[in-house]
mmCIF file of C-alpha atoms in Angstrom:
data_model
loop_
_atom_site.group_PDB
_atom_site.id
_atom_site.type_symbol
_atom_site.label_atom_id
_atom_site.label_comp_id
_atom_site.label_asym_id
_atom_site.label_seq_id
_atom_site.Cartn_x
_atom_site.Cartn_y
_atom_site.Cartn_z
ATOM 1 C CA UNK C 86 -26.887 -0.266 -2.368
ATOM 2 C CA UNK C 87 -23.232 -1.324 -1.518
ATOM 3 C CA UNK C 88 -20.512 1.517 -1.546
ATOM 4 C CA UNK C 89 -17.679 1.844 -3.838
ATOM 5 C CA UNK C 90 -14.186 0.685 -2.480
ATOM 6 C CA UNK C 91 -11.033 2.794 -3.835
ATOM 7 C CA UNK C 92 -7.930 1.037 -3.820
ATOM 8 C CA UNK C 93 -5.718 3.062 -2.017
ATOM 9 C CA UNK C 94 -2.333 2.521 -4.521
ATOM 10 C CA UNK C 95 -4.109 3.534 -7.826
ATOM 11 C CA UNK C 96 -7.070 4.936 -7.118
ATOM 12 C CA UNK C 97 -9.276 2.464 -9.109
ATOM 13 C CA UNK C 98 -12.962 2.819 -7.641
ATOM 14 C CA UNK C 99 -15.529 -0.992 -7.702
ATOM 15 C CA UNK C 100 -18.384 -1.746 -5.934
ATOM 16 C CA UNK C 101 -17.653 -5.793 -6.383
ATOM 17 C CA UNK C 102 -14.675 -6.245 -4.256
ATOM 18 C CA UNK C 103 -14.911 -9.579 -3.025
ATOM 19 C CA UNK C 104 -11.878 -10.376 -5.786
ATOM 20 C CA UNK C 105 -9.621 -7.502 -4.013
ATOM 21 C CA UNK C 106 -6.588 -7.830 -1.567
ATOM 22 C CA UNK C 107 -6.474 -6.027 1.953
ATOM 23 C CA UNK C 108 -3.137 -5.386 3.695
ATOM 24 C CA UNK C 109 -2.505 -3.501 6.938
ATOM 25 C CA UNK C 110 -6.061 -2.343 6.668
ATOM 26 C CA UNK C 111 -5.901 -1.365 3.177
ATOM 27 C CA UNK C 112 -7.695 -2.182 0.445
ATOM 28 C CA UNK C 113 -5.876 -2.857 -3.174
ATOM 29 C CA UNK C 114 -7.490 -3.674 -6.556
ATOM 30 C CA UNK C 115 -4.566 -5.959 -7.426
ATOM 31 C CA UNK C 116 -1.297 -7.794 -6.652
ATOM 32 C CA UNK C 117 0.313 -5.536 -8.738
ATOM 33 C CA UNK C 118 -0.325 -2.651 -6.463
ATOM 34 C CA UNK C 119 -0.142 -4.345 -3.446
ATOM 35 C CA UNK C 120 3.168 -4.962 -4.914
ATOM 36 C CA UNK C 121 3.904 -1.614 -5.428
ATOM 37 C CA UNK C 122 2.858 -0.084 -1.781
ATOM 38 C CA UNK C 123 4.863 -2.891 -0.125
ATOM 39 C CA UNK C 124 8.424 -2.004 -2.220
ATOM 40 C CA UNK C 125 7.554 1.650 -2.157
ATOM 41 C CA UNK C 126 6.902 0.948 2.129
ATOM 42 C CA UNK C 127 10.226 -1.035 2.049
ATOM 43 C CA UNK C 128 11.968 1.261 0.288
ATOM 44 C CA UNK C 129 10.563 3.897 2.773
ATOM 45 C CA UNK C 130 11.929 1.948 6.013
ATOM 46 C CA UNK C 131 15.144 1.795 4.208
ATOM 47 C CA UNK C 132 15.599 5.198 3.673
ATOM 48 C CA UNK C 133 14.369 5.949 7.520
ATOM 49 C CA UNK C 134 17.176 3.103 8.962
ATOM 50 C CA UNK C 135 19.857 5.240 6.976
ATOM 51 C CA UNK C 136 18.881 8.702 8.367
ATOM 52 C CA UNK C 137 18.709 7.236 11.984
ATOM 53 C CA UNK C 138 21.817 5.674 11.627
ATOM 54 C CA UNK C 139 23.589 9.013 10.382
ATOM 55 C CA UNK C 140 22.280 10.685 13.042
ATOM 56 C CA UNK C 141 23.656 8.624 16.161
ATOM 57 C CA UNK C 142 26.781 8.995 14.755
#
């Protein structure tokens, strides 16, 4: 018996997985949510670039 996959944006749980997107070693149900982690991650790096910039100055 196979074991369930999560996706690891929404939490949706499915055996058949073959139909499912992996990115950085991370499985997602959909392109929606791979969508999601990616401009939440970009968002994320944005953020960090600002901090590190305010604090060399």
């Amino acid at each position: 018996m196979s074991q369930a996959t999560q996706c690891d944006e929404c939490g949706k749980t499915a055996r058949m997985t073959h139909h499912w997107h992996k990115l950085d070693g991370l499985d997602f149900c959909s392109w929606k949510c791979v969508r999601r982690f990616a401009n939440r991650r970009i968002k994320q790096d944005e953020e960090y670039q600002k901090e590190r910039l305010m604090k060399e100055r």
